[in-house]
Amino acid sequence: MTGTACELCGSGEYRILYKGAGEGLTAADFKITKSVLKKGPVVKCLGCGLARAGEMQDHRRFYEQVTDEQYEKDRASRLKEFQPAFERLEQCGRARGGRKKILDVGCMTGILLEFLRSCPGREISAEGVEPSGWAAGVCRDKGLSVTQGCFEDVPLPAGEYDAVTMFDVLEHVPFPRIFLRKAREILKPGGLLLITTPDFGSLYRRLFRRHYWFIEAMHLHYFTRPTLKALLEKGGFRVLRVQRHDKVLKLNYALARLKGAVPFFRFLPSGLPRAIGGEADVRFYAGQMLVIAERV
């Protein structure tokens, strides 16, 4: 079949991997902490193997409207996920001395920015970009430096940043080449880019197939390690590190999300999370990867 040109190789030829239900979307479907996942169609490029949504749509209006109070309530759990990834970034950039300027793209309520602001012994200047008006407002109430808007639209100084972070962002983007081009423009030579994103080549995806946790209508691209590496190299980056990335979530939310994604888990008793300590944090691998790349 033919359709939208592939972001990686430009081919319009693809085959259908999974058909979608064709359900209408609202801003509520773009919350991070939701348990009901609407499944859109997924296709795979016949030229390079990059998977993407069967219907490439511009979802900006939904991201601008979304609110997610539960995400902010769970900030301590989220930080346990972000902090080890940031430490990997620091390890890759350890040889670079002096004050660091970092931009967090899609910073939501500024959990990582809060952590960076309070880091003892680190000289870090941290800023964020966030499309949600509600989330940007939460950041401003915390005294964080955050610009509301979509990353590709927000004017930012060229060659200004030592690092750019994108936690669970790139899979939401219709044109990732534009995203990566802008990231390269604002990074200093040798600056670092950190990306976490679902790994479409993971055992979890191959095991759960259509019911893989991260297949949902809000995700527009599904990268494997080779396709993301190729996209980064085409965008002027050199990949330094690729590894698995673990989630840290409240047990009750993790089970609710599994029940919404995987039919087998729908038979779990509704009171089970509370009975086994539903507010406890759990660290688990759900088929994501962490990639750190250097601007060349």
Coordinates of C-alpha atoms in Angstrom, one line a residue:
M1 CA 0.0 0.0 0.0
T2 CA 1.0 3.6 -0.4
G3 CA 0.6 6.6 1.8
T4 CA 2.5 9.3 3.7
A5 CA 6.2 9.4 3.0
C6 CA 8.4 7.7 5.7
E7 CA 10.3 10.1 7.9
L8 CA 13.4 7.9 7.7
C9 CA 13.7 6.8 4.1
G10 CA 11.0 8.7 2.2
S11 CA 9.2 5.6 0.9
G12 CA 5.5 5.7 0.6
E13 CA 5.1 1.9 0.5
Y14 CA 4.0 0.2 3.7
R15 CA 2.1 -2.8 5.0
I16 CA -0.5 -2.8 7.8
L17 CA 0.6 -4.3 11.1
Y18 CA -2.5 -3.6 13.2
K19 CA -5.8 -2.2 12.3
G20 CA -7.3 0.6 14.4
A21 CA -10.8 0.9 16.0
G22 CA -11.2 4.4 14.5
E23 CA -12.4 6.0 17.7
G24 CA -12.6 9.7 18.0
L25 CA -10.0 11.4 20.2
T26 CA -10.4 14.1 22.9
A27 CA -7.9 15.9 25.1
A28 CA -8.6 13.3 27.9
D29 CA -7.0 10.6 25.6
F30 CA -3.7 12.6 25.8
K31 CA -3.4 12.4 29.6
I32 CA -0.3 10.5 30.7
T33 CA -2.1 8.9 33.7
K34 CA -5.0 7.1 31.9
S35 CA -6.0 3.5 31.9
V36 CA -8.2 3.3 28.8
L37 CA -6.0 3.2 25.6
K38 CA -7.5 3.9 22.2
K39 CA -5.7 1.9 19.6
G40 CA -5.1 3.5 16.3
P41 CA -3.8 1.7 13.2
V42 CA -0.1 0.9 12.9
V43 CA 1.8 0.4 9.6
K44 CA 5.4 -0.5 8.8
C45 CA 7.5 1.1 6.0
L46 CA 8.6 -1.4 3.4
G47 CA 11.7 0.6 2.7
C48 CA 13.3 0.8 6.1
G49 CA 11.0 -0.9 8.6
L50 CA 10.1 2.2 10.6
A51 CA 6.6 1.8 12.1
R52 CA 4.1 4.6 12.4
A53 CA 0.5 5.5 12.9
G54 CA -1.7 4.6 9.9
E55 CA -3.3 8.0 10.1
M56 CA -0.7 10.8 10.6
Q57 CA -2.6 13.6 12.4
D58 CA -1.7 16.9 14.1
H59 CA -2.6 16.5 17.7
R60 CA -1.3 19.8 19.0
R61 CA -4.7 21.2 20.1
F62 CA -5.1 18.2 22.4
Y63 CA -1.7 18.6 24.0
E64 CA -2.4 22.3 24.5
Q65 CA -5.7 21.5 26.3
V66 CA -4.7 18.5 28.4
T67 CA -4.7 18.5 32.2
D68 CA -3.4 15.7 34.4
E69 CA -3.5 16.3 38.1
Q70 CA -2.6 12.7 38.9
Y71 CA 0.7 13.1 37.1
E72 CA 1.7 15.9 39.4
K73 CA 0.5 13.9 42.5
D74 CA 2.8 11.0 41.4
R75 CA 5.9 13.3 40.9
A76 CA 8.0 11.4 43.5
S77 CA 7.5 8.2 41.5
R78 CA 8.2 9.9 38.2
L79 CA 11.4 11.4 39.5
K80 CA 12.7 7.9 40.4
E81 CA 12.4 7.1 36.7
F82 CA 13.9 10.3 35.4
Q83 CA 16.9 10.5 37.8
P84 CA 18.8 7.4 36.7
A85 CA 18.4 8.4 33.1
F86 CA 19.8 11.8 33.8
E87 CA 22.7 10.2 35.7
R88 CA 23.5 8.2 32.5
L89 CA 23.5 11.6 30.6
E90 CA 25.9 13.0 33.1
Q91 CA 28.2 10.0 32.7
C92 CA 28.3 10.6 28.9
G93 CA 29.2 14.3 29.4
R94 CA 31.4 14.0 32.5
A95 CA 34.5 15.4 30.6
R96 CA 32.7 18.7 30.0
G97 CA 33.3 21.1 32.9
G98 CA 31.6 24.3 33.9
R99 CA 28.0 25.3 34.3
K100 CA 25.5 23.3 32.2
K101 CA 22.5 24.6 30.4
I102 CA 19.7 22.0 29.8
L103 CA 16.4 22.1 28.0
D104 CA 13.7 19.6 28.9
V105 CA 11.3 19.2 25.9
G106 CA 7.8 18.2 26.9
C107 CA 8.6 18.9 30.6
M108 CA 4.9 18.5 31.7
T109 CA 4.7 19.8 35.4
G110 CA 8.5 20.3 35.6
I111 CA 9.4 17.3 37.7
L112 CA 12.9 17.0 36.2
L113 CA 13.4 20.7 36.3
E114 CA 12.6 20.8 40.0
F115 CA 15.2 18.0 40.5
L116 CA 17.9 19.9 38.5
R117 CA 17.2 23.1 40.4
S118 CA 17.8 21.4 43.7
C119 CA 20.8 19.3 42.7
P120 CA 23.6 19.9 45.3
G121 CA 27.0 20.4 43.9
R122 CA 25.8 20.7 40.3
E123 CA 26.0 23.9 38.3
I124 CA 22.9 23.5 36.2
S125 CA 20.6 26.0 34.5
A126 CA 17.4 24.2 33.5
E127 CA 14.6 25.3 31.3
G128 CA 11.5 23.6 29.8
V129 CA 9.1 23.7 26.9
E130 CA 5.6 22.4 27.3
P131 CA 2.5 22.6 25.1
S132 CA -0.1 22.1 27.9
G133 CA -1.3 25.4 29.2
W134 CA -2.3 23.8 32.5
A135 CA 1.1 22.0 33.0
A136 CA 3.0 25.2 32.0
G137 CA 1.0 27.1 34.6
V138 CA 2.0 24.5 37.3
C139 CA 5.6 25.0 36.3
R140 CA 5.3 28.8 36.6
D141 CA 3.7 28.4 40.1
K142 CA 6.8 26.5 41.1
G143 CA 9.0 29.3 39.8
L144 CA 10.4 27.2 37.0
S145 CA 11.6 28.7 33.6
V146 CA 9.2 27.1 31.1
T147 CA 7.9 28.3 27.8
Q148 CA 4.4 27.2 26.8
G149 CA 4.2 25.9 23.2
C150 CA 5.2 23.1 20.9
F151 CA 9.0 22.7 20.6
E152 CA 9.2 23.0 16.9
D153 CA 7.4 26.4 17.1
V154 CA 9.1 28.0 20.1
P155 CA 12.0 30.4 19.2
L156 CA 15.1 29.3 21.0
P157 CA 18.7 30.5 20.7
A158 CA 21.1 28.5 18.4
G159 CA 24.1 26.7 19.9
E160 CA 23.0 27.6 23.5
Y161 CA 22.4 24.3 25.3
D162 CA 24.7 21.6 26.6
A163 CA 22.0 19.0 26.7
V164 CA 18.4 18.5 25.5
T165 CA 16.2 15.9 27.1
M166 CA 13.0 14.3 25.6
F167 CA 11.3 11.9 28.0
D168 CA 8.5 10.0 26.2
V169 CA 8.2 12.7 23.6
L170 CA 9.5 11.7 20.1
E171 CA 6.8 9.0 19.6
H172 CA 4.2 11.7 19.7
V173 CA 5.7 13.8 16.9
P174 CA 4.4 13.7 13.3
F175 CA 7.7 14.9 11.9
P176 CA 10.6 13.7 14.1
R177 CA 13.2 14.9 11.6
I178 CA 12.1 18.5 12.3
F179 CA 12.3 17.9 16.0
L180 CA 15.8 16.5 15.8
R181 CA 16.9 19.2 13.4
K182 CA 15.8 21.9 15.9
A183 CA 17.5 20.0 18.8
R184 CA 20.7 20.0 16.9
E185 CA 20.4 23.7 16.1
I186 CA 20.1 24.7 19.7
L187 CA 22.8 22.4 21.1
K188 CA 26.4 23.4 21.4
P189 CA 28.9 21.4 19.3
G190 CA 29.3 18.1 21.2
G191 CA 26.1 18.8 23.1
L192 CA 24.0 15.8 24.2
L193 CA 20.5 14.6 23.4
L194 CA 18.7 12.2 25.7
I195 CA 15.6 10.3 24.4
T196 CA 13.4 7.8 26.1
T197 CA 10.8 6.1 23.8
P198 CA 9.0 2.8 23.3
D199 CA 11.2 0.1 21.7
F200 CA 9.1 -1.4 19.0
G201 CA 11.7 -4.2 18.6
S202 CA 11.5 -5.3 22.2
L203 CA 10.4 -8.7 23.4
Y204 CA 7.5 -7.0 25.1
R205 CA 6.1 -5.7 21.9
R206 CA 6.6 -9.0 20.1
L207 CA 5.0 -10.9 22.9
F208 CA 1.9 -8.6 23.4
R209 CA 1.7 -7.5 19.8
R210 CA -1.4 -5.4 19.3
H211 CA -1.8 -5.1 23.1
Y212 CA 1.7 -3.8 23.7
W213 CA 1.4 -1.1 26.4
F214 CA 2.6 1.7 24.2
I215 CA 0.5 1.1 21.1
E216 CA -2.1 3.9 21.3
A217 CA -3.7 6.5 19.1
M218 CA -1.6 9.4 20.6
H219 CA 1.7 7.7 19.4
L220 CA 2.6 8.5 15.8
H221 CA 6.0 6.8 15.4
Y222 CA 7.3 3.5 16.8
F223 CA 11.1 3.2 16.8
T224 CA 13.3 0.2 17.0
R225 CA 16.9 0.7 18.1
P226 CA 18.2 0.5 14.4
T227 CA 15.5 2.9 13.0
L228 CA 16.1 5.5 15.8
K229 CA 19.8 5.2 15.4
A230 CA 19.5 5.7 11.6
L231 CA 17.2 8.7 12.1
L232 CA 19.6 10.3 14.6
E233 CA 22.6 9.8 12.3
K234 CA 20.7 11.4 9.4
G235 CA 19.9 14.3 11.7
G236 CA 23.6 15.0 12.6
F237 CA 24.0 13.0 15.8
R238 CA 26.3 10.2 16.9
V239 CA 24.7 7.6 19.2
L240 CA 26.8 7.1 22.3
R241 CA 24.5 4.8 24.4
V242 CA 21.4 2.7 23.9
Q243 CA 19.9 0.7 26.8
R244 CA 16.6 -0.4 28.3
H245 CA 14.6 2.1 30.2
D246 CA 12.6 1.2 33.3
K247 CA 9.3 2.7 34.3
V248 CA 8.6 3.6 38.0
L249 CA 4.9 3.9 38.7
K250 CA 2.4 3.4 41.5
L251 CA 1.3 -0.3 41.6
N252 CA -2.4 0.6 41.3
Y253 CA -1.8 2.7 38.2
A254 CA 0.5 0.2 36.6
L255 CA -2.1 -2.6 37.0
A256 CA -4.9 -0.3 35.8
R257 CA -2.9 0.5 32.7
L258 CA -2.2 -3.2 32.0
K259 CA -5.9 -4.0 32.4
G260 CA -6.6 -1.3 29.8
A261 CA -4.0 -2.6 27.4
V262 CA -3.9 -6.3 27.7
P263 CA -7.1 -8.5 27.7
F264 CA -5.6 -11.1 30.0
F265 CA -5.2 -8.6 32.9
R266 CA -8.8 -7.4 32.7
F267 CA -9.7 -10.5 34.8
L268 CA -7.7 -9.2 37.8
P269 CA -10.0 -8.3 40.7
S270 CA -10.6 -4.5 41.0
G271 CA -9.5 -4.6 44.7
L272 CA -6.2 -6.4 44.1
P273 CA -4.0 -3.3 43.9
R274 CA -5.2 -2.0 47.3
A275 CA -4.8 -5.5 48.9
I276 CA -1.2 -5.8 47.9
G277 CA -0.1 -2.2 48.5
G278 CA -1.3 -0.2 45.6
E279 CA 0.4 3.0 46.5
A280 CA 3.8 1.4 46.5
D281 CA 6.3 2.3 43.8
V282 CA 7.2 -0.5 41.4
R283 CA 10.2 -0.4 38.9
F284 CA 9.7 -2.5 35.9
Y285 CA 10.7 -2.9 32.2
A286 CA 7.8 -2.4 29.8
G287 CA 9.7 -2.3 26.5
Q288 CA 11.2 1.1 26.4
M289 CA 14.7 2.3 25.5
L290 CA 17.0 5.1 26.5
V291 CA 19.2 6.6 23.8
I292 CA 21.9 9.3 24.3
A293 CA 23.4 10.9 21.3
E294 CA 26.0 13.6 20.6
R295 CA 25.7 16.5 18.2
V296 CA 28.4 16.2 15.5

